[in-house]
Short mmCIF file of C-alpha atoms in Angstrom, two decimals:
data_model
loop_
_atom_site.label_atom_id
_atom_site.label_comp_id
_atom_site.label_asym_id
_atom_site.label_seq_id
_atom_site.Cartn_x
_atom_site.Cartn_y
_atom_site.Cartn_z
CA MET A 1 -103.23 -4.50 -113.35
CA GLU A 2 -102.59 -1.35 -111.35
CA ILE A 3 -105.26 -0.38 -108.84
CA GLN A 4 -105.22 3.16 -107.53
CA ASN A 5 -107.34 5.26 -105.20
CA PHE A 6 -110.24 7.26 -106.60
CA VAL A 7 -109.86 10.82 -105.28
CA SER A 8 -111.25 14.14 -106.60
CA GLY A 9 -112.85 12.41 -109.56
CA GLU A 10 -109.65 10.69 -110.78
CA PHE A 11 -107.64 7.53 -110.18
CA LYS A 12 -104.51 8.48 -108.26
CA ALA A 13 -101.60 6.66 -106.66
CA SER A 14 -101.16 7.08 -102.91
CA GLY A 15 -98.97 9.99 -101.94
CA ASN A 16 -96.32 7.71 -100.47
CA GLN A 17 -96.16 5.69 -103.72
CA LYS A 18 -96.35 2.47 -101.70
CA THR A 19 -98.16 -0.56 -103.10
CA PHE A 20 -99.12 -4.07 -102.07
CA THR A 21 -99.89 -7.14 -104.16
CA LYS A 22 -103.28 -8.75 -104.57
CA PHE A 23 -103.03 -12.48 -105.34
CA SER A 24 -105.71 -14.70 -106.86
CA PRO A 25 -107.45 -17.00 -104.36
CA PHE A 26 -107.81 -19.56 -107.16
CA ASP A 27 -104.14 -20.09 -108.06
CA ASN A 28 -102.07 -17.49 -106.15
CA SER A 29 -101.11 -15.69 -109.35
CA GLU A 30 -100.58 -11.93 -109.09
CA LEU A 31 -103.75 -10.03 -109.98
CA ALA A 32 -102.75 -6.44 -109.24
CA ARG A 33 -100.43 -3.96 -107.63
CA VAL A 34 -102.54 -1.81 -105.32
CA SER A 35 -101.95 1.67 -103.89
CA GLU A 36 -101.46 1.53 -100.14
CA SER A 37 -103.01 4.62 -98.59
CA ASP A 38 -101.90 6.40 -95.44
CA ALA A 39 -103.07 9.31 -93.26
CA MET A 40 -102.12 11.94 -95.85
CA ASP A 41 -104.34 10.28 -98.49
CA VAL A 42 -107.25 10.45 -96.04
CA ILE A 43 -106.60 14.15 -95.37
CA LEU A 44 -106.40 15.02 -99.09
CA SER A 45 -109.64 13.11 -99.69
CA LEU A 46 -111.35 15.02 -96.88
CA GLN A 47 -110.39 18.36 -98.39
CA SER A 48 -112.04 17.44 -101.66
CA SER A 49 -115.04 15.90 -99.87
CA LYS A 50 -115.75 19.09 -97.92
CA LYS A 51 -115.96 21.13 -101.13
CA ALA A 52 -118.30 18.59 -102.72
CA LEU A 53 -120.48 18.45 -99.60
CA ALA A 54 -121.04 22.21 -99.56
CA ALA A 55 -122.54 22.03 -103.06
CA PHE A 56 -124.38 18.71 -102.71
CA GLU A 57 -126.23 19.53 -99.49
CA THR A 58 -128.46 21.95 -101.42
CA SER A 59 -129.27 19.48 -104.22
CA THR A 60 -132.89 18.44 -104.67
CA HIS A 61 -134.29 14.99 -104.01
CA GLU A 62 -134.91 14.65 -107.74
CA GLN A 63 -131.26 15.33 -108.51
CA ARG A 64 -130.07 12.78 -105.96
CA ALA A 65 -132.53 10.18 -107.24
CA GLU A 66 -131.20 10.76 -110.76
CA ILE A 67 -127.65 10.05 -109.56
CA LEU A 68 -128.72 6.80 -107.90
CA ASN A 69 -130.63 5.66 -110.98
CA LYS A 70 -127.69 6.49 -113.26
CA LEU A 71 -125.43 4.46 -111.01
CA ALA A 72 -127.89 1.54 -111.15
CA ASP A 73 -128.01 1.84 -114.96
CA HIS A 74 -124.21 1.67 -115.14
CA PHE A 75 -124.01 -1.40 -112.90
CA GLU A 76 -126.77 -3.04 -114.93
CA LYS A 77 -125.01 -2.34 -118.24
CA HIS A 78 -121.73 -3.80 -116.98
CA ALA A 79 -123.16 -6.42 -114.61
CA GLN A 80 -121.45 -9.43 -116.19
CA GLU A 81 -117.93 -7.98 -116.18
CA ILE A 82 -118.36 -6.50 -112.70
CA ALA A 83 -119.50 -9.86 -111.34
CA TYR A 84 -116.55 -11.64 -112.95
CA SER A 85 -114.02 -9.12 -111.59
CA GLU A 86 -115.33 -9.37 -108.03
CA ALA A 87 -115.62 -13.16 -108.22
CA LEU A 88 -112.02 -13.47 -109.46
CA HIS A 89 -110.66 -11.33 -106.63
CA GLN A 90 -112.92 -12.84 -103.95
CA GLY A 91 -112.69 -16.52 -104.87
CA LEU A 92 -116.41 -16.92 -105.53
CA PRO A 93 -118.57 -18.16 -108.44
CA LYS A 94 -119.43 -15.39 -110.89
CA ASN A 95 -123.12 -16.38 -111.02
CA PHE A 96 -123.34 -16.21 -107.23
CA VAL A 97 -121.77 -12.73 -107.16
CA LEU A 98 -123.97 -11.55 -110.03
CA LYS A 99 -127.16 -12.57 -108.23
CA ASN A 100 -126.27 -11.74 -104.64
CA SER A 101 -123.98 -8.73 -104.99
CA VAL A 102 -124.36 -6.89 -108.31
CA GLN A 103 -128.09 -7.37 -108.82
CA VAL A 104 -128.81 -6.65 -105.16
CA ALA A 105 -126.76 -3.44 -105.40
CA ILE A 106 -128.80 -2.38 -108.44
CA ALA A 107 -132.07 -3.08 -106.64
CA ILE A 108 -130.95 -1.10 -103.57
CA LEU A 109 -130.06 1.93 -105.70
CA ARG A 110 -133.39 1.90 -107.51
CA ALA A 111 -135.40 1.37 -104.32
CA THR A 112 -133.60 4.20 -102.55
CA ALA A 113 -134.15 6.53 -105.51
CA ALA A 114 -137.85 5.73 -105.49
CA ASP A 115 -138.07 6.30 -101.74
CA LEU A 116 -136.41 9.70 -102.13
CA LEU A 117 -139.32 10.91 -104.23
CA LYS A 118 -141.89 10.09 -101.57
CA PRO A 119 -142.98 12.90 -99.21
CA LEU A 120 -141.67 12.85 -95.65
CA PRO A 121 -144.16 12.61 -92.77
CA ALA A 122 -145.66 15.92 -91.69
CA GLY A 123 -143.67 17.73 -89.01
CA ILE A 124 -140.35 16.04 -89.84
CA GLY A 125 -137.32 17.88 -91.22
CA VAL A 126 -134.07 16.25 -92.32
CA LYS A 127 -130.61 17.58 -93.13
CA ALA A 128 -127.53 15.68 -94.28
CA THR A 129 -125.31 14.33 -91.52
CA GLY A 130 -122.21 15.61 -93.36
CA LEU A 131 -119.16 13.48 -94.16
CA VAL A 132 -119.79 9.75 -93.87
CA GLY A 133 -117.11 7.04 -93.77
CA ILE A 134 -117.87 3.58 -95.18
CA ILE A 135 -115.66 0.59 -94.34
CA THR A 136 -116.51 -2.83 -95.76
CA PRO A 137 -115.14 -6.40 -95.87
CA TRP A 138 -114.10 -8.22 -99.05
CA SER A 139 -117.07 -10.55 -99.51
CA MET A 140 -119.52 -9.28 -102.14
CA SER A 141 -118.13 -5.85 -101.39
CA LEU A 142 -120.01 -3.96 -104.11
CA ARG A 143 -123.23 -4.92 -102.36
CA MET A 144 -121.83 -4.09 -98.92
CA VAL A 145 -120.71 -0.64 -100.08
CA THR A 146 -123.96 0.09 -101.94
CA GLU A 147 -126.12 -0.83 -98.92
CA ARG A 148 -124.44 2.07 -97.14
CA LEU A 149 -123.64 4.40 -100.04
CA ALA A 150 -127.16 4.65 -101.50
CA PRO A 151 -128.86 6.05 -98.35
CA ALA A 152 -125.85 8.26 -97.57
CA LEU A 153 -126.00 9.96 -100.99
CA ALA A 154 -129.79 10.12 -100.88
CA ALA A 155 -129.56 12.13 -97.66
CA GLY A 156 -127.12 14.60 -99.26
CA ASN A 157 -123.90 13.42 -97.62
CA ALA A 158 -120.39 13.22 -99.06
CA VAL A 159 -118.71 9.86 -98.59
CA ILE A 160 -115.25 8.32 -98.14
CA VAL A 161 -115.12 4.58 -98.80
CA LYS A 162 -112.33 2.27 -97.62
CA VAL A 163 -112.57 -1.01 -99.52
CA SER A 164 -111.01 -4.21 -98.23
CA GLU A 165 -107.41 -4.90 -99.18
CA HIS A 166 -108.65 -8.38 -100.15
CA SER A 167 -110.98 -6.95 -102.84
CA PRO A 168 -109.28 -3.81 -104.18
CA VAL A 169 -110.94 -4.33 -107.56
CA THR A 170 -114.08 -2.86 -106.01
CA SER A 171 -112.37 0.54 -105.97
CA ILE A 172 -111.97 0.32 -109.77
CA ILE A 173 -115.58 -0.77 -110.21
CA LEU A 174 -116.81 2.17 -108.14
CA GLY A 175 -114.42 4.74 -109.62
CA GLU A 176 -115.24 3.82 -113.20
CA ALA A 177 -118.95 4.04 -112.42
CA PHE A 178 -118.58 7.48 -110.82
CA LYS A 179 -116.62 8.77 -113.82
CA ALA A 180 -119.14 7.31 -116.28
CA ILE A 181 -122.14 8.98 -114.65
CA GLU A 182 -120.20 12.23 -114.06
CA LEU A 183 -120.69 12.18 -110.32
CA PRO A 184 -119.84 15.57 -108.78
CA VAL A 185 -116.08 15.67 -108.16
CA GLY A 186 -115.16 14.68 -104.61
CA LEU A 187 -118.64 13.52 -103.63
CA VAL A 188 -117.41 9.94 -103.18
CA GLN A 189 -113.74 9.09 -102.59
CA VAL A 190 -112.49 5.49 -102.59
CA LEU A 191 -109.31 4.49 -100.78
CA ASN A 192 -107.36 1.23 -100.70
CA GLY A 193 -105.39 0.01 -97.72
CA GLY A 194 -105.48 -2.02 -94.56
CA ALA A 195 -106.91 -1.75 -91.06
CA ASP A 196 -104.77 1.27 -90.22
CA VAL A 197 -106.52 3.34 -92.92
CA ALA A 198 -109.92 2.25 -91.62
CA GLN A 199 -109.00 3.43 -88.12
CA ILE A 200 -107.74 6.79 -89.42
CA ILE A 201 -111.06 7.33 -91.20
CA ALA A 202 -113.03 6.22 -88.14
CA GLY A 203 -111.10 8.53 -85.85
CA HIS A 204 -110.87 11.67 -87.97
CA PRO A 205 -112.91 14.50 -86.41
CA ALA A 206 -114.12 15.81 -89.80
CA ILE A 207 -116.08 12.61 -90.44
CA ARG A 208 -119.37 12.73 -88.56
CA ALA A 209 -120.59 9.18 -89.11
CA ILE A 210 -118.99 5.76 -89.61
CA THR A 211 -120.84 2.78 -91.09
CA ALA A 212 -118.86 -0.43 -91.27
CA ALA A 213 -119.11 -4.20 -91.56
CA GLY A 214 -116.59 -6.94 -90.89
CA LYS A 215 -115.15 -9.28 -88.29
CA SER A 216 -115.79 -8.61 -84.60
CA THR A 217 -112.17 -7.64 -83.98
CA THR A 218 -112.24 -5.12 -86.85
CA MET A 219 -115.46 -3.57 -85.59
CA GLU A 220 -114.03 -3.30 -82.08
CA ALA A 221 -111.02 -1.37 -83.39
CA ILE A 222 -113.24 0.98 -85.41
CA ALA A 223 -115.47 1.60 -82.39
CA LYS A 224 -112.46 2.46 -80.23
CA ALA A 225 -111.31 5.01 -82.81
CA ALA A 226 -114.74 6.60 -83.30
CA LEU A 227 -116.39 6.53 -79.87
CA PRO A 228 -114.22 9.16 -78.13
CA GLN A 229 -115.63 11.77 -80.53
CA MET A 230 -119.23 10.66 -79.93
CA LYS A 231 -119.81 10.48 -83.69
CA LYS A 232 -122.58 8.43 -85.24
CA ILE A 233 -121.61 4.76 -85.44
CA GLN A 234 -123.24 1.91 -87.34
CA LEU A 235 -121.38 -1.39 -87.02
CA SER A 236 -122.32 -4.81 -88.40
CA GLY A 237 -119.83 -7.38 -87.25
CA GLY A 238 -119.59 -10.93 -86.07
CA ALA A 239 -121.48 -14.00 -87.15
CA LYS A 240 -122.00 -17.39 -85.55
CA ASN A 241 -124.88 -18.46 -87.74
CA ALA A 242 -126.75 -21.71 -87.14
CA ALA A 243 -128.59 -24.13 -89.40
CA ILE A 244 -131.15 -26.44 -87.80
CA VAL A 245 -132.28 -29.63 -89.56
CA LEU A 246 -135.52 -31.11 -88.21
CA SER A 247 -136.83 -34.65 -88.60
CA ASP A 248 -139.37 -33.89 -91.33
CA PHE A 249 -136.76 -32.59 -93.79
CA ASP A 250 -135.47 -34.76 -96.65
CA PHE A 251 -131.77 -34.26 -95.94
CA LYS A 252 -130.71 -37.23 -98.07
CA ASN A 253 -131.88 -35.64 -101.32
CA ARG A 254 -131.15 -32.06 -100.27
CA MET A 255 -127.75 -32.37 -98.63
CA ALA A 256 -126.24 -30.04 -101.26
CA GLU A 257 -128.58 -27.24 -100.16
CA ILE A 258 -127.73 -27.77 -96.49
CA VAL A 259 -123.97 -27.74 -97.09
CA GLU A 260 -123.81 -24.79 -99.52
CA PRO A 261 -124.20 -22.07 -96.83
CA PHE A 262 -121.14 -23.52 -95.09
CA LEU A 263 -118.79 -24.14 -98.01
CA LEU A 264 -119.54 -21.32 -100.45
CA GLY A 265 -117.49 -18.62 -98.79
CA GLN A 266 -115.68 -21.09 -96.52
CA GLY A 267 -117.18 -19.69 -93.32
CA GLN A 268 -115.53 -16.31 -93.99
CA MET A 269 -118.66 -14.33 -94.95
CA CYS A 270 -121.18 -12.87 -92.52
CA TRP A 271 -123.89 -14.84 -94.33
CA ASN A 272 -122.17 -18.23 -93.88
CA MET A 273 -123.48 -20.85 -91.49
CA THR A 274 -120.94 -22.24 -89.02
CA ARG A 275 -123.04 -24.36 -86.63
CA LEU A 276 -125.30 -27.24 -87.66
CA PHE A 277 -127.86 -28.77 -85.31
CA VAL A 278 -129.50 -32.13 -86.05
CA LEU A 279 -131.76 -34.34 -83.95
CA GLU A 280 -130.24 -37.39 -82.26
CA SER A 281 -132.88 -39.62 -83.87
CA PHE A 282 -131.20 -39.30 -87.27
CA ALA A 283 -127.78 -37.79 -86.41
CA LYS A 284 -125.80 -40.95 -87.29
CA GLU A 285 -127.54 -41.33 -90.62
CA PHE A 286 -127.12 -37.61 -91.35
CA ASN A 287 -123.41 -37.67 -90.59
CA GLU A 288 -122.84 -40.67 -92.86
CA GLU A 289 -124.75 -38.95 -95.65
CA LEU A 290 -122.68 -35.79 -95.14
CA LYS A 291 -119.38 -37.70 -95.28
CA SER A 292 -120.51 -39.42 -98.48
CA TYR A 293 -121.41 -36.05 -100.03
CA LEU A 294 -118.05 -34.51 -99.10
CA THR A 295 -116.09 -37.33 -100.78
CA GLN A 296 -117.57 -36.24 -104.11
CA LEU A 297 -116.87 -32.54 -103.56
CA LYS A 298 -114.75 -30.69 -106.13
CA PRO A 299 -113.13 -27.27 -105.61
CA LEU A 300 -114.13 -24.14 -107.51
CA THR A 301 -111.05 -23.48 -109.66
CA SER A 302 -112.48 -20.60 -111.72
CA PRO A 303 -115.13 -17.87 -111.32
CA GLU A 304 -116.97 -19.46 -114.26
CA GLY A 305 -117.62 -22.66 -112.33
CA ASN A 306 -120.50 -23.47 -109.99
CA ALA A 307 -118.81 -25.65 -107.35
CA VAL A 308 -119.56 -24.62 -103.77
CA TRP A 309 -116.15 -25.46 -102.31
CA THR A 310 -114.47 -22.09 -102.69
CA PRO A 311 -110.88 -21.05 -101.88
CA LEU A 312 -109.86 -18.99 -98.87
CA ILE A 313 -109.50 -15.27 -99.55
CA SER A 314 -105.77 -15.33 -98.67
CA LYS A 315 -103.13 -18.00 -98.20
CA ASP A 316 -102.35 -17.15 -94.57
CA ARG A 317 -105.86 -18.11 -93.46
CA ALA A 318 -105.03 -21.81 -93.87
CA GLU A 319 -102.89 -21.64 -90.74
CA ILE A 320 -105.79 -20.03 -88.85
CA LEU A 321 -107.91 -23.07 -89.71
CA ASN A 322 -105.19 -25.45 -88.50
CA GLN A 323 -104.85 -23.60 -85.20
CA LYS A 324 -108.59 -23.53 -84.57
CA THR A 325 -109.01 -27.19 -85.50
CA GLN A 326 -106.34 -28.17 -82.98
CA PHE A 327 -107.98 -25.98 -80.36
CA GLY A 328 -111.32 -27.66 -81.06
CA ILE A 329 -109.72 -31.06 -80.52
CA SER A 330 -108.32 -29.80 -77.20
CA GLU A 331 -111.92 -28.92 -76.25
CA HIS A 332 -112.85 -32.60 -76.84
CA GLY A 333 -114.19 -32.11 -80.36
CA LYS A 334 -113.77 -34.87 -82.96
CA VAL A 335 -113.16 -34.37 -86.67
CA LEU A 336 -116.06 -36.01 -88.52
CA ALA A 337 -114.97 -35.26 -92.07
CA GLN A 338 -112.37 -33.41 -94.10
CA THR A 339 -112.08 -33.03 -97.85
CA GLU A 340 -108.82 -33.20 -99.79
CA ALA A 341 -108.02 -30.54 -102.39
CA GLU A 342 -106.13 -31.25 -105.60
CA THR A 343 -105.23 -27.71 -106.60
CA THR A 344 -102.56 -25.06 -106.07
CA GLY A 345 -104.83 -22.24 -104.90
CA ASN A 346 -105.98 -21.26 -101.41
CA PHE A 347 -107.91 -24.49 -100.92
CA VAL A 348 -107.91 -26.25 -97.57
CA LYS A 349 -109.80 -29.15 -96.09
CA PRO A 350 -113.28 -27.98 -95.03
CA THR A 351 -113.52 -29.53 -91.58
CA PHE A 352 -116.70 -30.71 -89.86
CA MET A 353 -116.32 -31.37 -86.15
CA VAL A 354 -118.67 -33.11 -83.71
CA ASP A 355 -119.03 -33.54 -79.94
CA LEU A 356 -117.88 -30.06 -78.94
CA PRO A 357 -119.53 -28.97 -75.66
CA ASN A 358 -122.18 -26.34 -76.33
CA CYS A 359 -120.61 -23.88 -73.91
CA SER A 360 -117.09 -24.32 -75.31
CA VAL A 361 -115.13 -21.41 -76.75
CA MET A 362 -115.39 -22.88 -80.25
CA GLN A 363 -119.19 -23.01 -80.04
CA GLN A 364 -119.35 -19.36 -79.00
CA ASP A 365 -116.61 -17.44 -80.79
CA GLU A 366 -116.48 -16.26 -84.38
CA LEU A 367 -114.28 -18.61 -86.45
CA SER A 368 -114.02 -16.97 -89.91
CA ALA A 369 -112.66 -20.24 -91.28
CA PRO A 370 -113.97 -23.46 -92.88
CA LEU A 371 -114.37 -25.18 -89.52
CA PHE A 372 -117.99 -26.21 -89.03
CA LEU A 373 -119.54 -27.63 -85.88
CA ILE A 374 -122.22 -30.34 -85.89
CA THR A 375 -124.22 -30.84 -82.69
CA ALA A 376 -126.80 -33.56 -82.09
CA VAL A 377 -129.70 -32.64 -79.77
CA LYS A 378 -132.55 -34.75 -78.46
CA TYR A 379 -135.29 -32.16 -78.99
CA GLN A 380 -135.70 -29.19 -81.32
CA HIS A 381 -136.02 -26.75 -78.41
CA GLU A 382 -132.46 -27.66 -77.44
CA ALA A 383 -131.25 -26.49 -80.86
CA VAL A 384 -132.95 -23.17 -80.18
CA LYS A 385 -131.46 -22.97 -76.70
CA TRP A 386 -127.89 -23.58 -77.84
CA THR A 387 -128.20 -21.29 -80.84
CA ASN A 388 -129.32 -18.54 -78.49
CA THR A 389 -126.38 -18.99 -76.14
CA SER A 390 -124.10 -17.33 -78.69
CA TYR A 391 -123.35 -13.66 -78.13
CA LEU A 392 -123.34 -13.25 -81.94
CA ALA A 393 -126.73 -13.25 -83.63
CA HIS A 394 -126.75 -12.46 -87.34
CA SER A 395 -128.97 -15.07 -89.04
CA ALA A 396 -130.12 -18.68 -89.08
CA ILE A 397 -131.70 -21.28 -91.36
CA VAL A 398 -134.33 -23.85 -90.38
CA TRP A 399 -134.71 -26.87 -92.67
CA SER A 400 -138.23 -28.11 -91.95
CA THR A 401 -141.92 -27.70 -92.73
CA GLU A 402 -143.47 -24.25 -92.50
CA GLU A 403 -145.45 -25.19 -89.39
CA LYS A 404 -142.38 -26.24 -87.40
CA PHE A 405 -140.35 -23.38 -88.85
CA LEU A 406 -142.72 -20.80 -87.37
CA LYS A 407 -142.46 -22.34 -83.90
CA VAL A 408 -138.66 -22.46 -83.99
CA ALA A 409 -138.11 -19.11 -85.72
CA GLU A 410 -140.23 -17.29 -83.16
CA LYS A 411 -137.85 -18.34 -80.39
CA LEU A 412 -134.52 -17.85 -82.18
CA GLU A 413 -132.66 -14.75 -81.04
CA VAL A 414 -131.08 -13.69 -84.35
CA GLY A 415 -131.52 -10.88 -86.87
CA GLN A 416 -133.14 -13.01 -89.58
CA VAL A 417 -134.37 -16.59 -89.94
CA SER A 418 -134.86 -18.30 -93.34
CA LEU A 419 -136.94 -21.37 -94.21
CA ASN A 420 -135.29 -24.02 -96.42
CA SER A 421 -133.08 -21.57 -98.27
CA TRP A 422 -129.95 -19.50 -97.83
CA MET A 423 -129.40 -16.30 -99.81
CA GLU A 424 -132.88 -16.22 -101.34
CA HIS A 425 -134.25 -14.17 -98.46
CA LEU A 426 -131.14 -12.16 -97.64
CA GLN A 427 -131.59 -9.57 -100.37
CA ASN A 428 -131.89 -6.70 -97.89
CA PRO A 429 -129.33 -5.72 -95.24
CA VAL A 430 -129.48 -8.08 -92.26
CA VAL A 431 -129.26 -6.19 -88.98
CA GLY A 432 -127.97 -8.68 -86.46
CA ILE A 433 -128.72 -8.42 -82.77
CA LYS A 434 -126.65 -8.88 -79.59
CA GLN A 435 -122.98 -8.30 -80.46
CA SER A 436 -123.55 -8.68 -84.20
CA SER A 437 -124.42 -5.00 -84.42
CA PHE A 438 -123.68 -1.83 -82.53
CA GLY A 439 -124.79 1.78 -82.70
CA ASN A 440 -127.48 3.44 -84.78
CA MET A 441 -128.63 0.71 -87.18
CA ASP A 442 -131.15 2.86 -89.08
CA MET A 443 -130.05 2.32 -92.71
CA THR A 444 -132.73 4.47 -94.37
CA TRP A 445 -131.76 7.73 -96.05
CA SER A 446 -134.09 9.85 -93.89
CA GLY A 447 -133.33 8.09 -90.61
CA SER A 448 -131.21 9.43 -87.80
CA PHE A 449 -127.93 7.96 -89.03
CA ASN A 450 -127.69 9.34 -92.56
CA SER A 451 -129.65 12.48 -91.69
CA ASP A 452 -129.96 14.87 -88.80
CA VAL A 453 -133.68 14.63 -88.07
CA LYS A 454 -135.72 17.30 -86.32
CA LYS A 455 -139.37 17.44 -85.33
CA LEU A 456 -141.32 20.58 -86.10
CA THR A 457 -143.62 20.76 -83.09
CA ALA A 458 -145.07 24.25 -83.60
CA LEU A 459 -147.15 23.26 -86.62
CA PRO A 460 -150.92 23.27 -86.11
#
């Protein structure tokens, strides 16, 4: 497969003719040769975007809503093949991607279209921000792009998207959709490439707003490129998510549900849990049950499977896990359990570690690897306390009764807390707090990020 950029309504190779290879996380086979963009590709995209913006800014809300609904119709018609393509490139189960990426993207498009047709509050005027840059990570990237693309188009903006080099297939999915619905030429450009392309987009003076998601280090680099120009910034980055198991939860019969948010995605996704708190009263029993469960674990060797032990997105990340595991041991952590893989893909031993001090570097920093930390606490308020010590605060899960959940959730300092489930309640964008987000986090089409909002104060 050859994957090219989508510029001026057509698939085009990068001007420098350079490419890189995308390998399968499942077996390391070659999936595609991908165009590697540079600064000139960004500039050519901007020229086309400016022409499209001049025409699109005057479009009606009804016309924009029609575009969003047509895009939703296209994704719905091709949902199965889109989900398979993303799952193959991202090392995830197809059914998981279908439910949590493709179907969520469809719902976002339809909801945004419906919201566009509602009247604005009296005395409020909105105008498109202008050119918006979207930069997203590889995990469920169609969803991550759509969360940002739908409100940007609804507001009348033109958009340049930089998809992750680990999921370049998303550029094909988007480009084919835009061609099928006859999106105005140049309204949305899609570029492939690495972190250098993202920083060029973030720093270009013609782009008025940058919305991005990814690792903390990536978001820091984007902020450094964009901040000197005082442009609008919307950054979602960094996760150190915690799961808390309380004494009234049947962990023996529901261990699979507790472990899934750790293993499916291998700690690499912003939605993954990486810290697990249990009460001392049952910690020994819980740990034995966990070790028993892990001995029966099988890897996901195909997108068509349903196993929760997924491969790493790229082969080089295995060494990152080894380095961080050794560092954890140097911080007095002990390896509780590891699982052997019998496959040739990017599978490594998911590692659960215990006894790490709560103020250690490993307990605080983002890991982005299948290294998971189990901490026993005497009382449930201690689990809240140590969860809140993290400077990253995306989301959390509490496994308990509703009554105890409400008491714990009220005190957790994170963007979203779920009761006895993982992705079921994460169908909308999660806006983390503390250092998990930065800038203007208004993700509505008529808010102050996607639109320039003015108040009309002279009206009677």
